Coordinates of C-alpha atoms in Angstrom, one line a residue:
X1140 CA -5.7 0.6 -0.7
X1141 CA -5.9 -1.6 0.1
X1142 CA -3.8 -3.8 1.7
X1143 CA -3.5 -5.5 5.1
X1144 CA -1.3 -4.3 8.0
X1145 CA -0.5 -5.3 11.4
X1146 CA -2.8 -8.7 11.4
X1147 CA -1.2 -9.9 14.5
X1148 CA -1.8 -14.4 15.2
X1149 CA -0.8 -15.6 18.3
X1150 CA 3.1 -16.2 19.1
X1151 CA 3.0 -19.9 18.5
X1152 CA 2.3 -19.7 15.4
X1153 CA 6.2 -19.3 15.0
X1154 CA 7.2 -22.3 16.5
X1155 CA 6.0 -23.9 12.7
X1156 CA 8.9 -22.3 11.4
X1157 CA 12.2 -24.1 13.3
X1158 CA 14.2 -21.5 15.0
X1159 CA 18.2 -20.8 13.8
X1160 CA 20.4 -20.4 15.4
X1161 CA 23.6 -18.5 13.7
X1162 CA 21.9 -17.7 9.9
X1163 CA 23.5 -18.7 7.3
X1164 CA 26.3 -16.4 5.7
X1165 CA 24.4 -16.7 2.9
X1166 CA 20.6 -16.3 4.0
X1167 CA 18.8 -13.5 4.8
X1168 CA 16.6 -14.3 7.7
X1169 CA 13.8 -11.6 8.5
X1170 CA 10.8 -11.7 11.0
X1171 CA 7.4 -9.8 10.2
X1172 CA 4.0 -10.2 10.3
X1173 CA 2.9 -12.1 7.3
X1174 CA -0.4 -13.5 7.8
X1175 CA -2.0 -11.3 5.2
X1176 CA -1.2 -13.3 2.3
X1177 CA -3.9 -15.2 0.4
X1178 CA -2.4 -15.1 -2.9
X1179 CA 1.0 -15.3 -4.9
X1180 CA -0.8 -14.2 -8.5
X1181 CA 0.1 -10.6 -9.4
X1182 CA -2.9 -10.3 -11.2
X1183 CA -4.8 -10.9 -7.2
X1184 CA -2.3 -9.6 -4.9
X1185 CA -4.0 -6.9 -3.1
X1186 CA -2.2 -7.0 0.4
X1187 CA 1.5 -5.6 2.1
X1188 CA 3.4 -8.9 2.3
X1189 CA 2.4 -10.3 -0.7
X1190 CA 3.6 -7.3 -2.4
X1191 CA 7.2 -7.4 -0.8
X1192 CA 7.6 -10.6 -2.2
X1193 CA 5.8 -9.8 -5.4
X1194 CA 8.7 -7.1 -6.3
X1195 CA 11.4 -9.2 -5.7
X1196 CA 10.6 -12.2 -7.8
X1197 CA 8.6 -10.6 -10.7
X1198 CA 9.6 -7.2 -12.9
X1199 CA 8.0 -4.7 -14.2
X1200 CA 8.5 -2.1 -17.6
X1201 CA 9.1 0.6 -15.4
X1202 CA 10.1 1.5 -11.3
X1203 CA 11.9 3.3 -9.3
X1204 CA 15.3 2.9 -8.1
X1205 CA 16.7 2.5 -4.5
X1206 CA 18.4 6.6 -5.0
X1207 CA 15.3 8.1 -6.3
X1208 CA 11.7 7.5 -5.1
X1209 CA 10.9 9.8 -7.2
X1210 CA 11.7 9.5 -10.2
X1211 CA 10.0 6.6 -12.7
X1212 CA 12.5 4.4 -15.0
X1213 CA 12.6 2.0 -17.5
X1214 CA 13.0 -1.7 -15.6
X1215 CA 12.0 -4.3 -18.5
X1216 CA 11.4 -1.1 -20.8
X1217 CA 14.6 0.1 -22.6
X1218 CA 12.7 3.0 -23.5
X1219 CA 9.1 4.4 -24.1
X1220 CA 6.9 7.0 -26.6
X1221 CA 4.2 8.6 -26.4
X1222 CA 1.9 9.3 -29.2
X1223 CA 0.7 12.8 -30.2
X1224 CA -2.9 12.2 -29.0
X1225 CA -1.4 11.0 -25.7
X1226 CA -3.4 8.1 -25.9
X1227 CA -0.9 5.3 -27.1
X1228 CA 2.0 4.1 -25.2
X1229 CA 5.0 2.2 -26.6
X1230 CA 7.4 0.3 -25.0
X1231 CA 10.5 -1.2 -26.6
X1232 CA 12.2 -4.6 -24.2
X1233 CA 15.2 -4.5 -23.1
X1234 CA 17.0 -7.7 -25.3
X1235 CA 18.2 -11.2 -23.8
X1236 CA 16.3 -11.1 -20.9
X1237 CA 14.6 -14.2 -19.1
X1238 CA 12.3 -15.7 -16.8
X1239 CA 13.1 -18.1 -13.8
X1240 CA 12.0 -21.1 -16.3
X1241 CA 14.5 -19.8 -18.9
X1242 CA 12.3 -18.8 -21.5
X1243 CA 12.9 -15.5 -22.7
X1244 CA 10.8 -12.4 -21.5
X1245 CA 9.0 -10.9 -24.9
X1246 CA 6.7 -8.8 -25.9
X1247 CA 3.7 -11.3 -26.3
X1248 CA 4.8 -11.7 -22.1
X1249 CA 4.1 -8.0 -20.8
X1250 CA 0.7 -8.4 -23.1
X1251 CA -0.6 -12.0 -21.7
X1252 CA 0.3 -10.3 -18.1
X1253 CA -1.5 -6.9 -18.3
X1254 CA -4.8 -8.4 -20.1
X1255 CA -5.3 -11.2 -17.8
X1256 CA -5.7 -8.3 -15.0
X1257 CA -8.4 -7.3 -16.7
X1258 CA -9.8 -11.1 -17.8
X1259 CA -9.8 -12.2 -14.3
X1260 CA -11.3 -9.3 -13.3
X1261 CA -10.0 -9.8 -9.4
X1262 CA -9.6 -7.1 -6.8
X1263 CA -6.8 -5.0 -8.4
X1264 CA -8.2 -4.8 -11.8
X1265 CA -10.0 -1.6 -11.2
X1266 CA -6.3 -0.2 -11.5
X1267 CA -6.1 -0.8 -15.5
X1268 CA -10.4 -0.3 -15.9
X1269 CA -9.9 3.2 -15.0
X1270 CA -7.4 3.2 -18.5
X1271 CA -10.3 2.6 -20.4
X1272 CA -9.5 -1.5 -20.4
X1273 CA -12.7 -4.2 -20.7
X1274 CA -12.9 -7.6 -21.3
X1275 CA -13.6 -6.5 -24.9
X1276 CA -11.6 -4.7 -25.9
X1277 CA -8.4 -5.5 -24.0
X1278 CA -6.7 -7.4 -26.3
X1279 CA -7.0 -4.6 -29.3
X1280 CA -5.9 -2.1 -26.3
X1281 CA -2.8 -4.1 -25.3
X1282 CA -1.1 -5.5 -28.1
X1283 CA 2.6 -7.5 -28.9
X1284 CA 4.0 -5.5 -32.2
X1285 CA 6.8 -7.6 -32.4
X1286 CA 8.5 -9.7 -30.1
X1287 CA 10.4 -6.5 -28.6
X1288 CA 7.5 -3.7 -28.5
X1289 CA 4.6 -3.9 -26.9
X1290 CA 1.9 -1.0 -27.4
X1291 CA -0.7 0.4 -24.8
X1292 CA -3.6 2.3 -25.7
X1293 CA -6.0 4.1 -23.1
X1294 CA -9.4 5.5 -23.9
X1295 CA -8.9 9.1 -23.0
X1296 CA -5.8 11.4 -22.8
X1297 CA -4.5 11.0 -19.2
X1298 CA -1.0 12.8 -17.4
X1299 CA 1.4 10.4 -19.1
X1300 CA 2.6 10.2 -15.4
X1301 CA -0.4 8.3 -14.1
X1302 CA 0.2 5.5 -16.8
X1303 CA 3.8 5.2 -16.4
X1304 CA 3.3 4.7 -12.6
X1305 CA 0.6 2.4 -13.3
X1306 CA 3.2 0.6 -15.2
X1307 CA 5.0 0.4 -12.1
X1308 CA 2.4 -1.3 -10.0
X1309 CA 2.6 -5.0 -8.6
X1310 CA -0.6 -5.7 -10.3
X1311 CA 1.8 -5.1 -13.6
X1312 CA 4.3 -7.5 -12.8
X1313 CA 5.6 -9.4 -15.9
X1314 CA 4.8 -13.1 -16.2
X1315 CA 5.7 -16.1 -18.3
X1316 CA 2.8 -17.1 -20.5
X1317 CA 4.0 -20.1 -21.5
X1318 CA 4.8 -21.0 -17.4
X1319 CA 1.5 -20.0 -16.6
X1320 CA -0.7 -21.3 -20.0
X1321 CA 1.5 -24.7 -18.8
X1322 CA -0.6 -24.9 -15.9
X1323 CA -3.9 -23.6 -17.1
X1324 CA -6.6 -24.9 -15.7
X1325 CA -10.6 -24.2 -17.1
X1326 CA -9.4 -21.0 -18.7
X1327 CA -8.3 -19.6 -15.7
X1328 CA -5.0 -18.0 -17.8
X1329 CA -2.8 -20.3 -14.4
X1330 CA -4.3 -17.8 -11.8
X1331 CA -5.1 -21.4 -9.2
X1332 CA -1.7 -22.6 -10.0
X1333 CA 0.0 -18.5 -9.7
X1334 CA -1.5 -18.3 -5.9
X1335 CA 0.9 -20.6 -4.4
X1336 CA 3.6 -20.8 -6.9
X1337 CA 5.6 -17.6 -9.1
X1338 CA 6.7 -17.3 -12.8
X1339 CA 8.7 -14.4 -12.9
X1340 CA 11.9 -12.7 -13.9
X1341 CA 12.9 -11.0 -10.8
X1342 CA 16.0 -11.0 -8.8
X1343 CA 14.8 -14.1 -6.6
X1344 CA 12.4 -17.0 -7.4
X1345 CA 9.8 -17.9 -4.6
X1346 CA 11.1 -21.6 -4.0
X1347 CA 7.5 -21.6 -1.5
X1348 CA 5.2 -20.0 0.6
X1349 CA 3.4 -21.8 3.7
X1350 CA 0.4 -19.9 4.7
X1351 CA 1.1 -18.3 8.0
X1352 CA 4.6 -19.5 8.3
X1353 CA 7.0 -18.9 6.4
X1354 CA 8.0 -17.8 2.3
X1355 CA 11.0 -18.8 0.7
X1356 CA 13.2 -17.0 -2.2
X1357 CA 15.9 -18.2 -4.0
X1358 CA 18.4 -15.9 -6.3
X1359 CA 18.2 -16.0 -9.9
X1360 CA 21.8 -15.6 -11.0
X1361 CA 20.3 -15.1 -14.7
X1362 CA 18.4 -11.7 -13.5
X1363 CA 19.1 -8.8 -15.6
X1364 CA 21.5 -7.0 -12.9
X1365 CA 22.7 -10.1 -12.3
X1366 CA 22.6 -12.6 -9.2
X1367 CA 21.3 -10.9 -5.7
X1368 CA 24.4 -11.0 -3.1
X1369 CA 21.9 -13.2 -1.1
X1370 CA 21.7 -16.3 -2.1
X1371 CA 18.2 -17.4 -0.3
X1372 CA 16.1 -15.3 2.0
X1373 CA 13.7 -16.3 4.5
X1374 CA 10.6 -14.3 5.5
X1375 CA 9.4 -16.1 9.0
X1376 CA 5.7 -15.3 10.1
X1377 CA 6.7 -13.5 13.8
X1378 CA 3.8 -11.8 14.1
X1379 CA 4.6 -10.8 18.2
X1380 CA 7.0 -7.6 18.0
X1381 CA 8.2 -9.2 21.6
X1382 CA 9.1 -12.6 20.1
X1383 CA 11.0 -10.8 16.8
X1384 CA 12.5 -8.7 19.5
X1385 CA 14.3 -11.6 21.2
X1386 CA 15.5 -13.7 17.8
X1387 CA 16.9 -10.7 16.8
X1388 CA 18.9 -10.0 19.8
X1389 CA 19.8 -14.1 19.7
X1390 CA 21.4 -13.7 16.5
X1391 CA 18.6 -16.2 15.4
X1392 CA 16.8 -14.0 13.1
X1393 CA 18.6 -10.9 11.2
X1394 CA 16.1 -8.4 10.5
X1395 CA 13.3 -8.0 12.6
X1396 CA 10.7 -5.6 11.1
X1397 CA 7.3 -5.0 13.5
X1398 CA 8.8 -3.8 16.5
X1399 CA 6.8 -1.3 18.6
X1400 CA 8.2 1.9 19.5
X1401 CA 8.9 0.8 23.3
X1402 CA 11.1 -2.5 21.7
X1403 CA 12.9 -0.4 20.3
X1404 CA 13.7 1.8 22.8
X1405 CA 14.7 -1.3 24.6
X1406 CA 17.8 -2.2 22.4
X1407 CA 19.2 0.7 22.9
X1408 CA 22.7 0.5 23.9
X1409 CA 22.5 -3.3 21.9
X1410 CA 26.0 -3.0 19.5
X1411 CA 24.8 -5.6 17.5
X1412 CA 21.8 -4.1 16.5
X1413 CA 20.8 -0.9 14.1
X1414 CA 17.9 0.9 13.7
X1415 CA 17.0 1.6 10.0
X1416 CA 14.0 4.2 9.5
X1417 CA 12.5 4.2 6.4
X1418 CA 9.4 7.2 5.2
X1419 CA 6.1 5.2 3.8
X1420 CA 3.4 6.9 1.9
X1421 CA 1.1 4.9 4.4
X1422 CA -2.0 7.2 5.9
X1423 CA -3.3 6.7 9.1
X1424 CA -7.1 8.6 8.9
X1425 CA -10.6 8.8 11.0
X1426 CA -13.3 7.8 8.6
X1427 CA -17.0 9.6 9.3
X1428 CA -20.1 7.7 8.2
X1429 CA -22.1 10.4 5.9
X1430 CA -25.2 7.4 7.3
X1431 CA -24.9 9.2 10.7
X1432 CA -26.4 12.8 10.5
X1433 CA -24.2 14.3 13.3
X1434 CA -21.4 13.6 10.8
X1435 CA -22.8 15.0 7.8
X1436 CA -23.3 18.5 9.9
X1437 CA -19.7 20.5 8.6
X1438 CA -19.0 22.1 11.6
X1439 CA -19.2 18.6 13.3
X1440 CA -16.7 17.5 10.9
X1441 CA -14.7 20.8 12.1
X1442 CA -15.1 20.3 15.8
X1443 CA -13.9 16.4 16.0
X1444 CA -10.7 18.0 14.0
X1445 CA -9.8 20.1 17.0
X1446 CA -10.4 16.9 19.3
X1447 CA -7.7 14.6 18.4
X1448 CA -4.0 14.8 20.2
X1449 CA -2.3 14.5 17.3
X1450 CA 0.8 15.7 18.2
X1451 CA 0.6 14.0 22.2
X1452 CA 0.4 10.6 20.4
X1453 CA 2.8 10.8 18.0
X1454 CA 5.5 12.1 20.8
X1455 CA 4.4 8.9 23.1
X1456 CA 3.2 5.8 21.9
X1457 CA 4.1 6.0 18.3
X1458 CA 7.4 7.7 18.6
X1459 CA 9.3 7.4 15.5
X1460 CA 7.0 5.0 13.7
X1461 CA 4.3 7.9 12.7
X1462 CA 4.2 11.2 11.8
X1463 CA 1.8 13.7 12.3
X1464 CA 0.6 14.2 8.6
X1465 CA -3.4 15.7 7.9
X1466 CA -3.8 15.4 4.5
X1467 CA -4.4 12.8 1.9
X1468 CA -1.4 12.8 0.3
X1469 CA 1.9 11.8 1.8
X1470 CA 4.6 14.5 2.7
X1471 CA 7.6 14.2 0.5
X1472 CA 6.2 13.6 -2.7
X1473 CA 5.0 15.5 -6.0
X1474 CA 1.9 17.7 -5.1
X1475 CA 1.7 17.0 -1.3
X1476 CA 0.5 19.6 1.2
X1477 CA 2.5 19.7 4.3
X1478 CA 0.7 22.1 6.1
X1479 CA -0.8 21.0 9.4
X1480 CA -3.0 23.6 10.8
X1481 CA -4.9 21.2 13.7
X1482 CA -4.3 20.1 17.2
X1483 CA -6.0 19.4 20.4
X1484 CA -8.6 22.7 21.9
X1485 CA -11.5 21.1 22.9
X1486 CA -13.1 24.8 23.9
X1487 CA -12.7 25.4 19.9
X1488 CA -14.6 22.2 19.8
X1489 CA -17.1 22.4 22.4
X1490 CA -17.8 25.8 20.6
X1491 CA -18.3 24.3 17.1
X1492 CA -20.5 21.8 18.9
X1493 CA -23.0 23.9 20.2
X1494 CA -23.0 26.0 16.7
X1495 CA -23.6 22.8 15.1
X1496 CA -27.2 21.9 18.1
X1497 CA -24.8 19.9 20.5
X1498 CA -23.9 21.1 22.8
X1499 CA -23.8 18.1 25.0
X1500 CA -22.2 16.6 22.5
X1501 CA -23.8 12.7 20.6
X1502 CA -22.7 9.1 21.2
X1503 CA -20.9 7.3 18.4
X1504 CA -19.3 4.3 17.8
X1505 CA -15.3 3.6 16.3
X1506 CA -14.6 0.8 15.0
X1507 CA -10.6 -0.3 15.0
X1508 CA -8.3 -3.1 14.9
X1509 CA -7.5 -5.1 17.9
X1510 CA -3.6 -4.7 17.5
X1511 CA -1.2 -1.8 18.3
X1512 CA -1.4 0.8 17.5
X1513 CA -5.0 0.9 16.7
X1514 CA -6.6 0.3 20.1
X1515 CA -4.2 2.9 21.9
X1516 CA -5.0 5.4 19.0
X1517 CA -8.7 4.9 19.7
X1518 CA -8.6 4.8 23.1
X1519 CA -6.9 8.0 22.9
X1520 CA -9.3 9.7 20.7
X1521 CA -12.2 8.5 23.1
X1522 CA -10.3 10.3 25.6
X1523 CA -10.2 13.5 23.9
X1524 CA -13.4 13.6 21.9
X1525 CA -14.9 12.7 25.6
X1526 CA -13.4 16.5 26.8
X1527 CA -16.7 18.3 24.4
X1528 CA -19.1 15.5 25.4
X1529 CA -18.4 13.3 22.4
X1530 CA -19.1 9.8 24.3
X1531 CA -17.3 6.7 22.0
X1532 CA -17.8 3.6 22.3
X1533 CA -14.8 1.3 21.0
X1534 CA -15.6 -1.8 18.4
X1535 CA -12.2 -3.7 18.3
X1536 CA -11.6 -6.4 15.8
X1537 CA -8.9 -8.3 13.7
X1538 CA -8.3 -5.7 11.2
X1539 CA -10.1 -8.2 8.2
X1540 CA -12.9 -7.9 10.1
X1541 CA -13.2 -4.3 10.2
X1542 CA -12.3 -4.0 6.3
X1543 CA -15.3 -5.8 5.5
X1544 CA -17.7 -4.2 8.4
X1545 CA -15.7 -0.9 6.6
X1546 CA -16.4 -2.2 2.8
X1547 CA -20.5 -3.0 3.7
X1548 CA -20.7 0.5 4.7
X1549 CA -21.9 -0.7 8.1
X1550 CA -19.6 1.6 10.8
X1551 CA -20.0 5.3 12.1
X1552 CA -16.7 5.9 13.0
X1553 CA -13.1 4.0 11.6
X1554 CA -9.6 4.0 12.1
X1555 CA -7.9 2.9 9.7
X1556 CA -5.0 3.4 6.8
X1557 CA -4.4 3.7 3.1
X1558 CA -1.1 3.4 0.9
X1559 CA -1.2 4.3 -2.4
X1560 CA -0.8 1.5 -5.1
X1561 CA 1.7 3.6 -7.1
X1562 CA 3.2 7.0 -6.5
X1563 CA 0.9 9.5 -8.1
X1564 CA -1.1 11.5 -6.4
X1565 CA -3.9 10.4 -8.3
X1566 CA -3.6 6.9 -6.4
X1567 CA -5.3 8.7 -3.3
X1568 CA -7.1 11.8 -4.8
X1569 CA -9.3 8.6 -6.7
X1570 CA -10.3 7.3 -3.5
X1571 CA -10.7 10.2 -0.9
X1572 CA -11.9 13.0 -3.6
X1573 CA -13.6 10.3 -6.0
X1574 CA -17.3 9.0 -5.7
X1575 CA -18.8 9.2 -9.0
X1576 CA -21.8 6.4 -8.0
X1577 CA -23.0 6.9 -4.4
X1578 CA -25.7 3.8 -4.6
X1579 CA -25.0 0.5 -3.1
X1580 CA -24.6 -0.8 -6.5
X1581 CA -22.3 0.8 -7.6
X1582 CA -19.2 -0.4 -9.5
X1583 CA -16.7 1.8 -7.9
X1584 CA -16.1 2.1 -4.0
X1585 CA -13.7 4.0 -3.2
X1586 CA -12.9 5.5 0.7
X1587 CA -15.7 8.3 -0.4
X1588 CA -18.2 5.5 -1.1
X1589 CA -17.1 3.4 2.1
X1590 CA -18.1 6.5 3.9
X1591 CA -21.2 7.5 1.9
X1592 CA -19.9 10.8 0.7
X1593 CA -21.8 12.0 -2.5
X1594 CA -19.6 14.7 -4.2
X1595 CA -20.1 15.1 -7.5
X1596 CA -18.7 18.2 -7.5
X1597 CA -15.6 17.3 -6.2
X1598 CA -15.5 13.8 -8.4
X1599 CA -15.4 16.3 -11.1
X1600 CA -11.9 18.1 -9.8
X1601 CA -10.5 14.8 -9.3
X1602 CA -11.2 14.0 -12.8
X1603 CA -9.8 17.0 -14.3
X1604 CA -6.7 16.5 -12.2
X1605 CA -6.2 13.1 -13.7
X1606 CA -6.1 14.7 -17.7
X1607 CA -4.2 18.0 -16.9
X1608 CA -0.8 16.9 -18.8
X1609 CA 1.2 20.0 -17.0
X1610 CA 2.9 19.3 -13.9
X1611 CA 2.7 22.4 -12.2
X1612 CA -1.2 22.9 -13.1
X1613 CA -2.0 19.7 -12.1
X1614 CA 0.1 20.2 -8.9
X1615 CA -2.0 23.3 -8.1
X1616 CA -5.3 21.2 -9.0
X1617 CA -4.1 18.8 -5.9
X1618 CA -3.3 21.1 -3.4
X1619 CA -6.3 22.8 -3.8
X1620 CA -8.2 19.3 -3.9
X1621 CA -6.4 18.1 -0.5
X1622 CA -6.8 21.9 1.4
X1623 CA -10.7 20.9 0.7
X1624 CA -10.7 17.6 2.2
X1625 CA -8.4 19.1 5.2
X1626 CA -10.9 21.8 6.1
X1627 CA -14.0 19.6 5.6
X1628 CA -15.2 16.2 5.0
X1629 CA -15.8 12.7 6.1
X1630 CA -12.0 12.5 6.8
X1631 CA -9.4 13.3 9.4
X1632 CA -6.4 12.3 8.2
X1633 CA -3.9 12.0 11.1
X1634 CA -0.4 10.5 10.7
X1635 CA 1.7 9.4 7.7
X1636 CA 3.9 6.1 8.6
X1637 CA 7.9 5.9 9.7
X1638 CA 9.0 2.7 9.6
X1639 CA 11.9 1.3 12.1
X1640 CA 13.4 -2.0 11.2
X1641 CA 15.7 -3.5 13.6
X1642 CA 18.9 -5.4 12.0
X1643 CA 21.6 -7.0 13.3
X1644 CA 24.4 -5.0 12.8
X1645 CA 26.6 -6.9 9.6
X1646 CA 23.7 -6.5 7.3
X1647 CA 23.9 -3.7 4.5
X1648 CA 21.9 -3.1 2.2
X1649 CA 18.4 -3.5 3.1
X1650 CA 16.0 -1.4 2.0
X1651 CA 12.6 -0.5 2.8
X1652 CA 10.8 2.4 0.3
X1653 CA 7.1 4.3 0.6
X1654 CA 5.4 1.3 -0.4
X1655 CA 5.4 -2.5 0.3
X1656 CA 6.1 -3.2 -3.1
X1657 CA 9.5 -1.2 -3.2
X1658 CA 11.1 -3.2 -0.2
X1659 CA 14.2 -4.8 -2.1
X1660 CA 16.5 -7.5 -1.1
X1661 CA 18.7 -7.3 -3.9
X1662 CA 21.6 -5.1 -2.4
X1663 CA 21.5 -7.2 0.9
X1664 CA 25.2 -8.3 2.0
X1665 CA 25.9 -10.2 5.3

């Protein structure tokens, strides 16, 4: 996915923001890391902050609702068909709804919005291309019927599923063409003018964003549930867990949301404070090079499974902020497999070794970010893998550096995560079972690419996944594609994310759901 994580500055970069003392009654004041933002536009947004703030200021046809994660509804849709071929999708608007400017939300809307993914062809448009969608023949696939309906065609029959949640996505959110057509600027459909500003329908209105400070919402008392019980809410770049960890216990700040398991076992017995845990779809894995030809040997692949202390690190340093998780995709959700059949036995591994012609084991190197808990997760896997030989030699960088060591295909061994841009398993099958172009050239890099995995074979099951229409078929075709991928492969996934959000105690409400763009501040009361 995507998306950045932990991309930890130094502490002063706070001090930009001025401190408060006593928030407002009716402000929201949170603390997080939010350095990861480089854009505002929908159509671009391709990290984790930007996409927190991306669901509460634009809407979408359909979602999810705080009670059910699972379960897809209508947001801006008040309802939806789907043809008999499968292939055309139609959306009627829910009436009298409108955007921050005040001009209504129509049909023509949701159009301009989906087909300037495609026209700007940024990061996140490979979402909608795999629908079948060009810059040909986009505007005959996404088409205004009237100022109410809105119809969606796709180039082959897909699980109606995948679409909806596609639907769903940030990179879906619903803008205001005449907002954005206001500020166009050499054809560019307003995508310079949408980084730093927002045109949206949402339950708050971004009043601004200042790069590596702070980003500022405002209610919209015209949104469709009508006004947020907050009436402003400030996100604060904190990027130190220590520093949030003291505004929070000053009353300065009132959610604090990247503390470290030890911070927050060190406001225990704080009455002012809560701990809220919230289940992400986030996947921690260890990605194996298919360039290095130790790693390409399977019962390599098996022995460096048995070498991890899976379990030891999830009782220690990340207590209660990840799980231990070894498949690709997340526990709690449609299709998931939930069985975890590894752990630490380095004599199983040392034996593997020498079946595989070393038995003294290789040198490799593992790259990871510079932050917790990358460099303790690292360091403990050098430990272990060290216990058959294994010798690993630590690369740490700011986690933007890795990606794009990750994305040139240049590492032998990565840490790293992956959260799924909408909750399908497909979002994850199309990147860890998916490689249809192995070449440097290719169009498509998915995680199998990034770790030079040519499966054809596999790419094929993915594929067939994707069209099977029934749910319990297509839930066997999943399980079977992720028991694969556990027993062999490039990847060792490891842990699924928990996350703990400290709060001081009078705020209700919050909520923080699988994915960055289902963390709501509508329901927030102080």
């Amino acid at each position: 996915m995507r998306r950045m994580f932990l991309g930890l500055c130094l502490a002063a970069a706070m001090l930009s923001v001025p401190a408060l003392a006593d928030t407002p009654a009716n402000t929201l004041v949170v603390a997080k890391a939010i350095d990861d933002i480089v854009t505002m536009d929908p159509a671009e947004i391709y990290e984790l902050s930007n996409s927190e703030i991306a669901v509460n200021v634009y809407d979408r046809l359909m979602g999810l609702e705080i009670g059910d994660m699972k379960t897809l509804v209508p947001k801006v849709a008040e309802s939806y068909s789907v043809s008999d071929d499968g292939k055309t999708f139609t959306f009627k608007l829910k009436s009298n709804l409108k955007f921050h400017s005040g001009n209504p939300v129509a049909a023509e809307d949701v159009a301009f919005s989906l087909q300037r993914v495609i026209l700007l062809n940024l990061t996140p448009a490979y979402l909608f291309q795999g629908l079948g969608w060009t810059t040909d023949n986009v505007k005959d696939m996404v088409k205004a019927v009237d100022p109410s309906t809105v119809s969606i065609t796709v180039s082959e029959k897909y699980a109606p599923t995948y679409v909806l949640n596609l639907m769903s996505t940030v990179t879906s959110s619903i803008v205001d063409k005449k907002e954005a057509m206001a500020h166009e600027k050499d054809g560019d459909l307003g995508h310079a003018w949408l980084k730093t500003n927002s045109a949206g329908s949402g339950a708050y209105k971004m009043r601004s964003w200042k790069a590596n400070e702070s980003v500022i919402l405002e209610a919209n008392p015209g949104f469709r549930l009508g006004a947020p019980k907050m009436e402003r809410v400030i996100i604060r770049h904190v990027p130190e867990g220590a520093t949030q960890r003291l505004l929070v216990e000053k009353g300065d700040i009132d959610i604090a949301r990247n503390l470290t398991p030890d911070q927050i076992k060190g406001i225990e017995g704080n009455t002012d404070l809560v701990v809220g845990t919230f289940p992400k779809a986030t996947i921690y894995y260890l990605g194996l090079s298919q360039k290095v030809e130790a790693l390409r040997n399977p019962k390599v692949q098996e022995a460096l499974r048995w070498l991890i202390d899976y379990q030891g690190m999830a009782d220690s340093f990340l207590k209660g902020q990840q799980l231990v998780h070894q498949s690709f995709w997340p526990a709690g959700f449609y299709a998931s497999l939930e069985d975890n059949p590894y752990k630490l036995d380095p004599a199983k591994a040392k034996a593997l070794l020498a079946e595989a012609g070393y038995p003294n084991g290789f040198e490799i190197g593992l790259d990871a970010g510079n932050t917790q808990p990358f460099t303790a997760i690292a360091q403990s896997i050098q430990s272990t893998f060290a216990q058959a030989g294994v010798k690993v030699t630590i690369n740490s960088a700011e986690i933007k550096q890795v990606l794009t060591k990750y994305r040139a295909r240049q590492h032998d061994m990565i840490y790293m995560y992956w959260g799924p841009d909408y909750l399908d398993p497909n979002a994850n099958a199309d990147s860890f079972a998916n490689n249809p172009d192995n070449s440097d050239a290719s169009a498509s890099k998915p995680l199998a690419w990034r770790n030079s995995w040519d499966i054809p074979d596999i790419s094929k099951e993915t594929r067939a996944a994707l069209q099977e229409s029934d749910i319990e078929k297509r839930k066997a075709m999943y399980l079977d594609l992720q028991t694969k991928l556990q027993k062999s492969g490039p990847f060792i996934n490891m842990f699924q994310e928990s996350e703990q959000t400290v709060m001081r105690k009078n705020v209700k409400g919050f909520f923080s759901g699988p994915n960055a763009d289902l963390v709501f501040y509508y329901d927030v009361t102080k």
